[in-house]
CSV table of C-alpha atoms and ligand atoms in Angstrom, one decimal:
chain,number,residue,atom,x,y,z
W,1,UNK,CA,-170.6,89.1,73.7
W,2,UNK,CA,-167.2,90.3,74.9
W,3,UNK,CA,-164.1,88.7,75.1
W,4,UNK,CA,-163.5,86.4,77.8
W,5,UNK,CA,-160.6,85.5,79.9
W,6,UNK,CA,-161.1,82.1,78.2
W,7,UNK,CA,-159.9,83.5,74.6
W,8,UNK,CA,-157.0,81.3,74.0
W,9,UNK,CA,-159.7,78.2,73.7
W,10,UNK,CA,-161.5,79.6,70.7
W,11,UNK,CA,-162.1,78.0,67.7
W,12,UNK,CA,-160.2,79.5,64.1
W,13,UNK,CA,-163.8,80.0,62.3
W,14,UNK,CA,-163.7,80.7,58.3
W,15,UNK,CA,-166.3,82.2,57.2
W,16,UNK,CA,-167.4,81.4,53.7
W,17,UNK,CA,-169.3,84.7,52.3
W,18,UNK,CA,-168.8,88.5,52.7
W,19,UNK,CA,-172.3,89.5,52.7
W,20,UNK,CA,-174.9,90.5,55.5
W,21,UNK,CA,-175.2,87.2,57.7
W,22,UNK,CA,-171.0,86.1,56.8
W,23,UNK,CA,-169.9,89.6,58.3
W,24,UNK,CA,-172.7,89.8,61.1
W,25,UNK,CA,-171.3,86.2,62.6
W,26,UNK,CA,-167.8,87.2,61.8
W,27,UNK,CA,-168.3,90.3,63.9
W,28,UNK,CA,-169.8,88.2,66.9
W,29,UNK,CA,-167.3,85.4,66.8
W,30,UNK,CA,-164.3,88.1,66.3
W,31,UNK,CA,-166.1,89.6,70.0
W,32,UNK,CA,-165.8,86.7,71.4
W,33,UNK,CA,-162.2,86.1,71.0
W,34,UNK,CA,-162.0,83.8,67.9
W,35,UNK,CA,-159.7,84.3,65.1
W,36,UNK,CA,-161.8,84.5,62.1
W,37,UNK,CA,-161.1,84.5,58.5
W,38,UNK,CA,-164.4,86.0,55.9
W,39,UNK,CA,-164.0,84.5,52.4
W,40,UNK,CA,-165.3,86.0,49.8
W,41,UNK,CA,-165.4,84.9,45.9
W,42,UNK,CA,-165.8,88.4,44.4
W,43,UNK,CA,-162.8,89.8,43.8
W,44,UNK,CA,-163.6,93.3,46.0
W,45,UNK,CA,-166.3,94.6,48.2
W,46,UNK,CA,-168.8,95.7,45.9
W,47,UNK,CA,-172.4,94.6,46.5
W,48,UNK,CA,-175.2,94.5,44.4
W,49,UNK,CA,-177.6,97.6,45.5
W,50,UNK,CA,-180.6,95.8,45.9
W,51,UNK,CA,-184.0,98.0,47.9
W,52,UNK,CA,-184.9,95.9,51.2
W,53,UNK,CA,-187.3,96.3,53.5
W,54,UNK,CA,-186.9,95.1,57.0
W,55,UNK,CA,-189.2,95.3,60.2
W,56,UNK,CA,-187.3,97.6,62.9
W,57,UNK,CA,-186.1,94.7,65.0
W,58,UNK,CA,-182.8,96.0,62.4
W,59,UNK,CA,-182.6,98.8,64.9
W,60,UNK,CA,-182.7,96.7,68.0
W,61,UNK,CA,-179.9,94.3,66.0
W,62,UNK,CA,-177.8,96.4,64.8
W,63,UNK,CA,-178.2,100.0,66.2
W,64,UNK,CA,-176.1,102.6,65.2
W,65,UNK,CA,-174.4,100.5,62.5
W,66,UNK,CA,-177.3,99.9,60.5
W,67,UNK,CA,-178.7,103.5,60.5
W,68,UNK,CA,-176.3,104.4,57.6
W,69,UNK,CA,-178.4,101.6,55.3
W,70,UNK,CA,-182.2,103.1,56.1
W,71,UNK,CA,-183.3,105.5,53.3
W,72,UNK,CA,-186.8,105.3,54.1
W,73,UNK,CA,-189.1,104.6,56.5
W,74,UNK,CA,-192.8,102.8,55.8
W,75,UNK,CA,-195.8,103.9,58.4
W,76,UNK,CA,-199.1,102.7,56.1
W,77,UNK,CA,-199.6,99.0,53.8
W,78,UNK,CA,-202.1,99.5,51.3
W,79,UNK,CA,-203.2,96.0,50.4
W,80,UNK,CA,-205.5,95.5,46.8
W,81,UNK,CA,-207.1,92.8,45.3
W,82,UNK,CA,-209.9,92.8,42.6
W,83,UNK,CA,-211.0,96.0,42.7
W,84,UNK,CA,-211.1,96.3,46.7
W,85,UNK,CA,-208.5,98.1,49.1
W,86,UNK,CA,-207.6,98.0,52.8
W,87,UNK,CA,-205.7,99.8,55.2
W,88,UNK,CA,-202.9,98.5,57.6
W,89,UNK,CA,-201.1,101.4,59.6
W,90,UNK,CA,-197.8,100.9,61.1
W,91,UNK,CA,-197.3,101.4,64.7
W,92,UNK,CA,-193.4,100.9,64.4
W,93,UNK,CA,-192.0,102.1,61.3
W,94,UNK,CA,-191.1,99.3,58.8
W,95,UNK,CA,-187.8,100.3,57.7
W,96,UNK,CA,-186.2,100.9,53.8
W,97,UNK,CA,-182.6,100.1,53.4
W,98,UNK,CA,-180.1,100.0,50.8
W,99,UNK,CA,-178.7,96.4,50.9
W,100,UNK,CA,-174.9,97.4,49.8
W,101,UNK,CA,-174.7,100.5,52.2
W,102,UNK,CA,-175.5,97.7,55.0
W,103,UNK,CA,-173.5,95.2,53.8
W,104,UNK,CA,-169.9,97.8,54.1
W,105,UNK,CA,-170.9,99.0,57.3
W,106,UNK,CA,-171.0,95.3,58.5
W,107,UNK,CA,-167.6,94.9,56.5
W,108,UNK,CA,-166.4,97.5,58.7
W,109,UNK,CA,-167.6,96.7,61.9
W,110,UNK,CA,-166.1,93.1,61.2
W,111,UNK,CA,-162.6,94.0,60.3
W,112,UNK,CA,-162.6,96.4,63.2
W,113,UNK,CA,-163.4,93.6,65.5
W,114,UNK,CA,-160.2,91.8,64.1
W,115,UNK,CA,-161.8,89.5,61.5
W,116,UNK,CA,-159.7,89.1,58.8
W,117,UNK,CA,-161.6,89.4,55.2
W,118,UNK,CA,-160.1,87.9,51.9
W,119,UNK,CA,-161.7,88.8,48.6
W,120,UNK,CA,-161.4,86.6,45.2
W,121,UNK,CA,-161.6,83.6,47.0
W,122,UNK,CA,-164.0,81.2,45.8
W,123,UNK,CA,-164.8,78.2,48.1
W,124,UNK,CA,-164.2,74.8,46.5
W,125,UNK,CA,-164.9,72.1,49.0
W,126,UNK,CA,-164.1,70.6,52.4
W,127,UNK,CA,-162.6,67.5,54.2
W,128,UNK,CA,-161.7,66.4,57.9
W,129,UNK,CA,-157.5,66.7,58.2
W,130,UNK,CA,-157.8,64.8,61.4
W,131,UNK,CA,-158.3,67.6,63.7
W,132,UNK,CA,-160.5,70.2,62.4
W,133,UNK,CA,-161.2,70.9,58.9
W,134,UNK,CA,-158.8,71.7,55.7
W,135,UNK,CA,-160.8,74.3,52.9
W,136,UNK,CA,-160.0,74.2,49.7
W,137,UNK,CA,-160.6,77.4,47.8
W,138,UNK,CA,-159.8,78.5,44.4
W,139,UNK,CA,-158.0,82.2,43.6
W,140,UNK,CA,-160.4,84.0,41.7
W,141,UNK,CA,-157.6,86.1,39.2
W,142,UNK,CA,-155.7,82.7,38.0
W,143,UNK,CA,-157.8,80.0,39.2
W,144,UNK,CA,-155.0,79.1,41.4
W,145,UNK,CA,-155.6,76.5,44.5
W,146,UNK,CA,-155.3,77.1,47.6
W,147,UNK,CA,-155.9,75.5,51.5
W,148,UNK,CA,-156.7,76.7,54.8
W,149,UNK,CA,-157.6,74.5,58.3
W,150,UNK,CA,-159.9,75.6,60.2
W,151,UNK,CA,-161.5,74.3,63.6
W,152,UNK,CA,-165.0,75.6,62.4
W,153,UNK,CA,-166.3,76.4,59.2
W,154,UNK,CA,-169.7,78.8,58.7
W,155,UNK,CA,-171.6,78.4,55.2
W,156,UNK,CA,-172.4,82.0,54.8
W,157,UNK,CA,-172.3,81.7,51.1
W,158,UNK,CA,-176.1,82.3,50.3
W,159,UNK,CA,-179.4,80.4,48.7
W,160,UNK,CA,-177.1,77.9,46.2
W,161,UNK,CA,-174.3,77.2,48.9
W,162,UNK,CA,-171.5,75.7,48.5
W,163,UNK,CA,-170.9,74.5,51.6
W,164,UNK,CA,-173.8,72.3,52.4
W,165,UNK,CA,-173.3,70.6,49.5
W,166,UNK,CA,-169.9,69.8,50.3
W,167,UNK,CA,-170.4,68.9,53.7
W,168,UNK,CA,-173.6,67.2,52.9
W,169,UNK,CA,-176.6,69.2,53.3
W,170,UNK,CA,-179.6,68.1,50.7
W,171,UNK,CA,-179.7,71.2,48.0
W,172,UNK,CA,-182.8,73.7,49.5
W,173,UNK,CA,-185.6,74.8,47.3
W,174,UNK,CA,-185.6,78.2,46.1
W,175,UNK,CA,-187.9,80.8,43.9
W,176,UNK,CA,-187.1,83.5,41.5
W,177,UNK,CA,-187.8,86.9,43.0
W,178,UNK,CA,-187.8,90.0,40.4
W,179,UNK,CA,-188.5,93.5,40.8
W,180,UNK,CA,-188.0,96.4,38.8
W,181,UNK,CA,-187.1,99.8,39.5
W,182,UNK,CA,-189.9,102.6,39.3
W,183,UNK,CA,-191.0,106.1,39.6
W,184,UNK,CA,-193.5,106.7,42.4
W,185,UNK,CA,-197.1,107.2,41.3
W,186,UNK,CA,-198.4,110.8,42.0
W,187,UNK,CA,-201.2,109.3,44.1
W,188,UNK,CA,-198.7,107.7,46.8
W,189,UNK,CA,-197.5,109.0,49.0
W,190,UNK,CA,-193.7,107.7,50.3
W,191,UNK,CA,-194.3,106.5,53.7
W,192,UNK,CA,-196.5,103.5,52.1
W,193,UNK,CA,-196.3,100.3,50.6
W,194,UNK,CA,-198.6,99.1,48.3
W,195,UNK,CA,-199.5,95.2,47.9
W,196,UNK,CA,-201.5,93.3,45.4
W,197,UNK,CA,-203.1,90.0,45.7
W,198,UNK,CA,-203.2,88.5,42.3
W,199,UNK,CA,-203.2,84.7,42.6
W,200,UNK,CA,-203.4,84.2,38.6
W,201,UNK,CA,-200.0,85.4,38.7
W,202,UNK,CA,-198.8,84.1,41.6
W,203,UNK,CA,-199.6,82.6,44.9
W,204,UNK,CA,-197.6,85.5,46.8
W,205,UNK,CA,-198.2,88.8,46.0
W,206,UNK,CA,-196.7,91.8,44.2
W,207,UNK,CA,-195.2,94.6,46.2
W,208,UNK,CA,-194.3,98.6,45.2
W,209,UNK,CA,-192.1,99.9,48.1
W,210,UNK,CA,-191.1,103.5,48.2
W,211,UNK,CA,-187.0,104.2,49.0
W,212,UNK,CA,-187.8,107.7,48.5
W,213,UNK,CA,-190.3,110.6,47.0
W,214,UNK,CA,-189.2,109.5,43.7
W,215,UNK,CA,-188.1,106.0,43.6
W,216,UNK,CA,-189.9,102.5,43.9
W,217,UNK,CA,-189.2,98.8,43.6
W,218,UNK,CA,-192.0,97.0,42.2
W,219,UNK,CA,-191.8,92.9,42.5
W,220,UNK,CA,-193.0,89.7,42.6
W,221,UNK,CA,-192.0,86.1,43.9
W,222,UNK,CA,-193.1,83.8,40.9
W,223,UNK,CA,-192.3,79.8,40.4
W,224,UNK,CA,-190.8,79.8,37.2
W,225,UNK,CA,-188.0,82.6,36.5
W,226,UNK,CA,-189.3,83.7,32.6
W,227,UNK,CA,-192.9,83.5,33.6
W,228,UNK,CA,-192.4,85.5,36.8
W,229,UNK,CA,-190.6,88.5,34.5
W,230,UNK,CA,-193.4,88.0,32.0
W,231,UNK,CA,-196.1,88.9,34.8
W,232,UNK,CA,-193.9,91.8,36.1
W,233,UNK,CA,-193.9,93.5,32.3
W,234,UNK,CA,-197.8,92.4,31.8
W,235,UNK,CA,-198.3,94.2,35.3
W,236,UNK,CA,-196.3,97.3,34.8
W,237,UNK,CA,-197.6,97.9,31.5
W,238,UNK,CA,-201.8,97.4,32.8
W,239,UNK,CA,-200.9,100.1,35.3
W,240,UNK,CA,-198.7,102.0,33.6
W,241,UNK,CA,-195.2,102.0,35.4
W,242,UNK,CA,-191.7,102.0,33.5
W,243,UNK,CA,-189.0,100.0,34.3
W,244,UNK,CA,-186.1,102.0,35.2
W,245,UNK,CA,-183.8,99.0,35.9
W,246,UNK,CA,-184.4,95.2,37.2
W,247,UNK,CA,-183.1,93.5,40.3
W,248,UNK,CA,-183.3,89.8,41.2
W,249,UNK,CA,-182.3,86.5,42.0
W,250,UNK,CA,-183.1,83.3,43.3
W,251,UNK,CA,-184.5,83.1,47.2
W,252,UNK,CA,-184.7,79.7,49.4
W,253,UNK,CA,-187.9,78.9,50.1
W,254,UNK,CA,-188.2,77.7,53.6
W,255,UNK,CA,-190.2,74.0,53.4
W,256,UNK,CA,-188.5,72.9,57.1
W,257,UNK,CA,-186.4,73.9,59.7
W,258,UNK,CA,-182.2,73.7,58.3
W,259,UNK,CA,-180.3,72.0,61.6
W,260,UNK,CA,-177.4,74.5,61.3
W,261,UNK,CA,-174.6,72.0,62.2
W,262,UNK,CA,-172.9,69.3,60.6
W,263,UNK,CA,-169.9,67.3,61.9
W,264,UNK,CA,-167.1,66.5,59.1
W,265,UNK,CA,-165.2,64.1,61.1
W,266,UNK,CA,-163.8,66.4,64.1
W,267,UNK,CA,-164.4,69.3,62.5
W,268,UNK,CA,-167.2,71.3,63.0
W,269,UNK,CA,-169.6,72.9,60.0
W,270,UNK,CA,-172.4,75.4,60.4
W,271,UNK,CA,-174.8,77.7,57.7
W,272,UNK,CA,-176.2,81.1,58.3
W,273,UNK,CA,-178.7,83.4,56.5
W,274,UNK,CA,-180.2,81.8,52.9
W,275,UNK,CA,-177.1,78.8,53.1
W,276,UNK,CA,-179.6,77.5,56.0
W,277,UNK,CA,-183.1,78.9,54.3
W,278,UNK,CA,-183.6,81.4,56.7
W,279,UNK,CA,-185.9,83.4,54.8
W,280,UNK,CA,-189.3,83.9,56.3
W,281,UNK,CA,-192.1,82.4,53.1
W,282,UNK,CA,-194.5,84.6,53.9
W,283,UNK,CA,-192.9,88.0,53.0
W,284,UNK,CA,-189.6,86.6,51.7
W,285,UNK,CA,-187.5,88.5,54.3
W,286,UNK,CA,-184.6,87.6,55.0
W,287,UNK,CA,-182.3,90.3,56.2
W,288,UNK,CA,-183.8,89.7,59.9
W,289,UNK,CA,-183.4,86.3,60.0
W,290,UNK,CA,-179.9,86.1,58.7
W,291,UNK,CA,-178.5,88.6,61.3
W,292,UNK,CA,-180.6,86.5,64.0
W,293,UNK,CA,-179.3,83.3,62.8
W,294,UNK,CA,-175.7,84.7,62.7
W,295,UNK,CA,-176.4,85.8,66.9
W,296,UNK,CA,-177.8,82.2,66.9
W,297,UNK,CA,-174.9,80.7,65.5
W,298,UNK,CA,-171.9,82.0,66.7
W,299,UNK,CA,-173.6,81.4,70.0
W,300,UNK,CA,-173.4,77.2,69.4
W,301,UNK,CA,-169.9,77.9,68.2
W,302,UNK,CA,-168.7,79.5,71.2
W,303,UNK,CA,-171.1,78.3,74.1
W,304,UNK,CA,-171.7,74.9,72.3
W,305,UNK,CA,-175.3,73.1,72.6
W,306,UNK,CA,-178.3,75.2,71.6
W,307,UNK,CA,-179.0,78.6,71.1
W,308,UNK,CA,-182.4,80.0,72.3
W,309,UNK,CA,-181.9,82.8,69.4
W,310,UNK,CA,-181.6,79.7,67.2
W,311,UNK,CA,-185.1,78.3,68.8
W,312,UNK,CA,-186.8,81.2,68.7
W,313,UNK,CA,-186.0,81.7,64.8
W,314,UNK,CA,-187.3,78.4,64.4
W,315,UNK,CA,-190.4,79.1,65.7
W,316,UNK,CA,-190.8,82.1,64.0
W,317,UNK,CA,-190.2,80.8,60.5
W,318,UNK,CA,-192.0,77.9,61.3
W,319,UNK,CA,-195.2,80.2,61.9
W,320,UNK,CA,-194.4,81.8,58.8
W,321,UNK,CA,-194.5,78.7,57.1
W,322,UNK,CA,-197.7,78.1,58.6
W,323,UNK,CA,-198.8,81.8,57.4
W,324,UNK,CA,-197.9,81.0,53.7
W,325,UNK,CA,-199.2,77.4,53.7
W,326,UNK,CA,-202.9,78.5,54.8
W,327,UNK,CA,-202.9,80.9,51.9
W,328,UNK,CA,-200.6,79.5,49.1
W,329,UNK,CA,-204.0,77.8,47.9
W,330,UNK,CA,-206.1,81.1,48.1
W,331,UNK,CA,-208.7,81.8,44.9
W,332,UNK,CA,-209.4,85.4,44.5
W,333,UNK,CA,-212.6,85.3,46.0
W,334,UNK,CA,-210.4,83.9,49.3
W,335,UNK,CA,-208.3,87.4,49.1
W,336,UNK,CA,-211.5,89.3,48.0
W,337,UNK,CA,-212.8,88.2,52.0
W,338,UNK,CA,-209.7,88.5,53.4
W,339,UNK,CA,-209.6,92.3,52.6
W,340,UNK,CA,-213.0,92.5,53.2
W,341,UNK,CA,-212.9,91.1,56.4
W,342,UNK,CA,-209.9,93.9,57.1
W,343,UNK,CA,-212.0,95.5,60.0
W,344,UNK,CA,-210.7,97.8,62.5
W,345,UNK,CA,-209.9,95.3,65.4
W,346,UNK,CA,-207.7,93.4,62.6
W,347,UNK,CA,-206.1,96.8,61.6
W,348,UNK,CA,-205.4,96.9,65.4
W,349,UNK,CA,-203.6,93.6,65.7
W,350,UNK,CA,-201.4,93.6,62.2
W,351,UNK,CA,-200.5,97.2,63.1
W,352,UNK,CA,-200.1,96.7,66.4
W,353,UNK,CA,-196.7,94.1,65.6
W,354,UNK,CA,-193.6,94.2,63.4
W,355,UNK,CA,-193.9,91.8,60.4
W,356,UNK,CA,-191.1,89.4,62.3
W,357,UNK,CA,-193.5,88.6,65.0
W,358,UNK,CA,-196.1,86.3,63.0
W,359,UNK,CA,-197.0,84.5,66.4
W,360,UNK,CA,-198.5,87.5,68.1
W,361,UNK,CA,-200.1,88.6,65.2
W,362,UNK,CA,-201.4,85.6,64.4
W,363,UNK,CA,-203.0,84.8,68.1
W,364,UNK,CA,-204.8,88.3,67.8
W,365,UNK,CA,-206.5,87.8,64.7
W,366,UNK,CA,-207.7,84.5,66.1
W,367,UNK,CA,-209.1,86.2,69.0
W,368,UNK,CA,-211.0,89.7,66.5
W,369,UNK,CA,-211.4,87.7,63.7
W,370,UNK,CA,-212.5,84.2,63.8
W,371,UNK,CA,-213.4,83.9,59.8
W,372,UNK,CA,-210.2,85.2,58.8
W,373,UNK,CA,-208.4,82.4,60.7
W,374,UNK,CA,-211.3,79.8,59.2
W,375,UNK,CA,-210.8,81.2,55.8
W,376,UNK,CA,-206.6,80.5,56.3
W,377,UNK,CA,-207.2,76.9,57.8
W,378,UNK,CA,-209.2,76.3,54.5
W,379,UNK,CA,-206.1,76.5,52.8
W,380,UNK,CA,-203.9,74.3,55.0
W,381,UNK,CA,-206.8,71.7,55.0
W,382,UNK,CA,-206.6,71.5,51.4
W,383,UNK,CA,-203.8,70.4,51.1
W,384,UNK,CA,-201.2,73.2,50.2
W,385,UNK,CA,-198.0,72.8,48.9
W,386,UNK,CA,-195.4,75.7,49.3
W,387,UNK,CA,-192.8,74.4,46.8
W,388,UNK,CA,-193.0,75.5,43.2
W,389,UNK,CA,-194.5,73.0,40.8
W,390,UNK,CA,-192.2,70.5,38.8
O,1,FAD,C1,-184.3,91.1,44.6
O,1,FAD,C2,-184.4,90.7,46.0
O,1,FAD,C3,-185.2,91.4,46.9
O,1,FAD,C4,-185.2,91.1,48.3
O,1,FAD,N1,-186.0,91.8,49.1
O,1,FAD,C5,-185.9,91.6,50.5
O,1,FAD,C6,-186.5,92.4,51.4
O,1,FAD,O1,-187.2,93.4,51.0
O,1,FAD,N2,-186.4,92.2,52.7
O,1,FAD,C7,-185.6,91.2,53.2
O,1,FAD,O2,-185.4,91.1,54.4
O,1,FAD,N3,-184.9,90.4,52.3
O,1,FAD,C8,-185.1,90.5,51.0
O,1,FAD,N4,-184.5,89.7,50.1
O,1,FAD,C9,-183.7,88.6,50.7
O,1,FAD,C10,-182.3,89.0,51.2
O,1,FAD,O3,-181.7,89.9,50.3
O,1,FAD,C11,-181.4,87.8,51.5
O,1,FAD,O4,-182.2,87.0,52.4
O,1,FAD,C12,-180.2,88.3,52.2
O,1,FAD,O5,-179.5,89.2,51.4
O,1,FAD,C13,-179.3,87.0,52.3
O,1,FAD,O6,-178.0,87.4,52.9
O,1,FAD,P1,-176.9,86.3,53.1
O,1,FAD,O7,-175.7,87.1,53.6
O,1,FAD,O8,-177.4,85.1,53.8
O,1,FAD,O9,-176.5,85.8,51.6
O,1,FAD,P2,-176.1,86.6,50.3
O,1,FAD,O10,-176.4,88.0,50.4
O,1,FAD,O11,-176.6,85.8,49.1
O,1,FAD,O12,-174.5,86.4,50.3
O,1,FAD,C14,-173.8,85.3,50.0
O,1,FAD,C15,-172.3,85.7,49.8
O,1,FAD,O13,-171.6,84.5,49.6
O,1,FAD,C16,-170.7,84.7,48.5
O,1,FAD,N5,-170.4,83.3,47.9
O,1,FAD,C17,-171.3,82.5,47.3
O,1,FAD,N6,-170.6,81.4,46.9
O,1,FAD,C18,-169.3,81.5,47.3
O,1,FAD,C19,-168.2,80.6,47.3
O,1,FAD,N7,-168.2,79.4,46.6
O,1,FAD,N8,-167.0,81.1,47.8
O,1,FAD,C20,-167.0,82.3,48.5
O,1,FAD,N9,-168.0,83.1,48.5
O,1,FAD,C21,-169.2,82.8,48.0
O,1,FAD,C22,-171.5,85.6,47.5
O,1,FAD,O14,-170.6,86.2,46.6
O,1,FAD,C23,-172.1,86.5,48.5
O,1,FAD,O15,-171.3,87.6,48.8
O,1,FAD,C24,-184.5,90.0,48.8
O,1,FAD,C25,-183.7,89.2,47.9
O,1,FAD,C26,-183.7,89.5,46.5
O,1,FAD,C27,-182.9,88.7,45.5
């Protein structure tokens, strides 16, 4: 997107949240000739480090300005369950990145577009002044009020936002997600992640991903937060891991597709990354997604009408959602055949596609591997529910 002749007709956008999917859409709506203001609650720039992993379509983002992030790169998934093991190699690299590393080079890029970016300022609510939209926000050092008016506002303020509730979005559904940091085990080697089906634990999966010879995250998506850390210790202690350090926090869980707009009177409202639920359920990614709903989004706010990035996303973590539906419901004799059933023409077609392209994956197991797709529809037929039990 580059700057039109047509600048001088551009919304003022705030953007509430300075993290990966607030700074990504302020950058695109800065290119395009808005003036754009990125609100931030803490009081400086200082993320938490958090190890991601993120299918390479980062690199076709982001380019340069997310190589700075990648400390690793993933070419093999070792998946286990009850005793058995299978093999997925990579064709494209998945990639490892250090969350806060890409979360200041998007800070950067941002500012050096022209987007302004206030720190300390903690989003209270919203209202219609008539024209466009008046924000009121709170300063974080004496709890002093203050306003701004905006044409457009962006909820870019993550899974609990703010922002939908105030402009009237029902509260999303989320999940704890722990992990704990670890050494590598001697017998793996760092190009490879290793995943566990455990479904006594949990209906996801754990995960141990390298970020480098050394270092590992090991984690879990769980349903209720104590119970979720309580399987973490019980499995780091059956296989002999210590914890260096946890990391975690609550994710959305993606049940249905967020609209991303809202009108407050004239004004115009919009959420991005895990404020709309973009999180794909079945591997809990949501770096991707946020950066493809911030392209989505600041499309709609300066082209209006629909975004075919938007559509696409949809599609995408609506297959996901198909994905994790067919195996939330999965005994351990399910995942026992799945990874049986691993053969090599399956190996061809997981390997064959990045994680973010569930459709294409998806259409070639149903053409090598029949049963597996059987084996998932059990599960969907069944009846299964995604949400965490009350
Ligand atoms: C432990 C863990 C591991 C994960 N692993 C992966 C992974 O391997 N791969 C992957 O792709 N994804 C992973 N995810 C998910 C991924 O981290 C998130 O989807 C992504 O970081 C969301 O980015 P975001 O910019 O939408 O929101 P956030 O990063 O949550 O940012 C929201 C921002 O808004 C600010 N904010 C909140 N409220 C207000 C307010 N009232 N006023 C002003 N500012 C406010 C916050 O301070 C924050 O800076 C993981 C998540 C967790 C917790």
């Amino acid at each position: 997107m580059n700057k039109g002749p047509n600048t001088k007709s551009r919304p003022h956008v705030a953007v509430i949240g300075g993290s990966a999917s607030g700074f990504f859409t302020a950058t695109l709506l800065a290119r395009a000739g808005c003036a754009v203001d990125v609100l931030e609650r803490a009081d400086q720039l200082d993320p938490t480090p958090r190890t991601l992993i993120v299918t390479s379509h980062m690199r076709t983002l982001l380019g340069q300005l997310g190589e700075s992030a990648i400390v690793n790169e993933i070419r093999k998934f070792e998946l286990f369950t009850d005793g058995r093991t299978a093999q997925v190699p990579l064709n494209r690299p998945d990639l490892i990145i250090e969350r806060s590393r890409l979360i200041h080079s998007l800070a950067e890029d941002a500012k050096s577009h022209g987007a302004k970016v206030s720190f300390g300022n903690r989003f209270v609510n919203l209202q219609s002044n008539g024209t466009g939209l008046r924000v009121h926000m709170e300063r974080a050092q004496n709890a002093g009020a203050e306003e701004l008016h905006a044409d457009v506002v962006v909820g870019a303020d993550g899974a609990l936002s703010s922002v939908a509730q105030s402009a009237g979005w029902p509260r999303q559904p989320t999940v704890p997600l722990v992990q704990a940091i670890v050494r590598v085990p001697s017998d793996m080697s760092a190009d490879t992640v290793r995943v566990w089906f455990v479904p006594d634990d949990t209906p996801y999966f754990y995960w141990l991903i390298p970020e480098s010879n050394d270092r590992a995250v090991l984690g879990l998506i769980g349903e209720d937060g104590q119970e979720t850390r309580r399987c973490l210790d019980r499995f780091m202690e059956k296989r002999g891991f210590t914890p260096l350090g946890y990391q975690g926090a609550r994710i959305p869980v993606y049940d249905r597709w967020t609209p991303v707009e809202r009108r407050v009177g004239a004004g115009r409202v919009f959420l991005v990354g895990d404020a709309a639920g973009q999180v794909k359920v079945s591997t809990v990614g949501g770096i991707v997604t946020g950066l493809r709903g911030a392209i989505g989004v600041s499309d709609s706010i300066v082209n209006g009408g629909e975004s075919r990035e938007l559509r696409s996303l949809r599609r995408e973590l609506d297959l996901h959602l198909f994905i994790r539906k067919t195996i939330h419901q999965f005994k351990q004799a399910d995942y026992s055949r799945l990874v049986d059933l691993m053969n090599d023409s399956t190996r061809r077609s997981l390997s064959q596609y990045n994680r973010d392209e569930a459709s294409r994956v998806l259409w070639n197991i149903a053409v090598s591997q029949p049963r597996l797709l059987l084996l998932a529809l059990r599960g969907l037929l069944s009846g299964a529910s995604i949400l965490p039990k009350k």
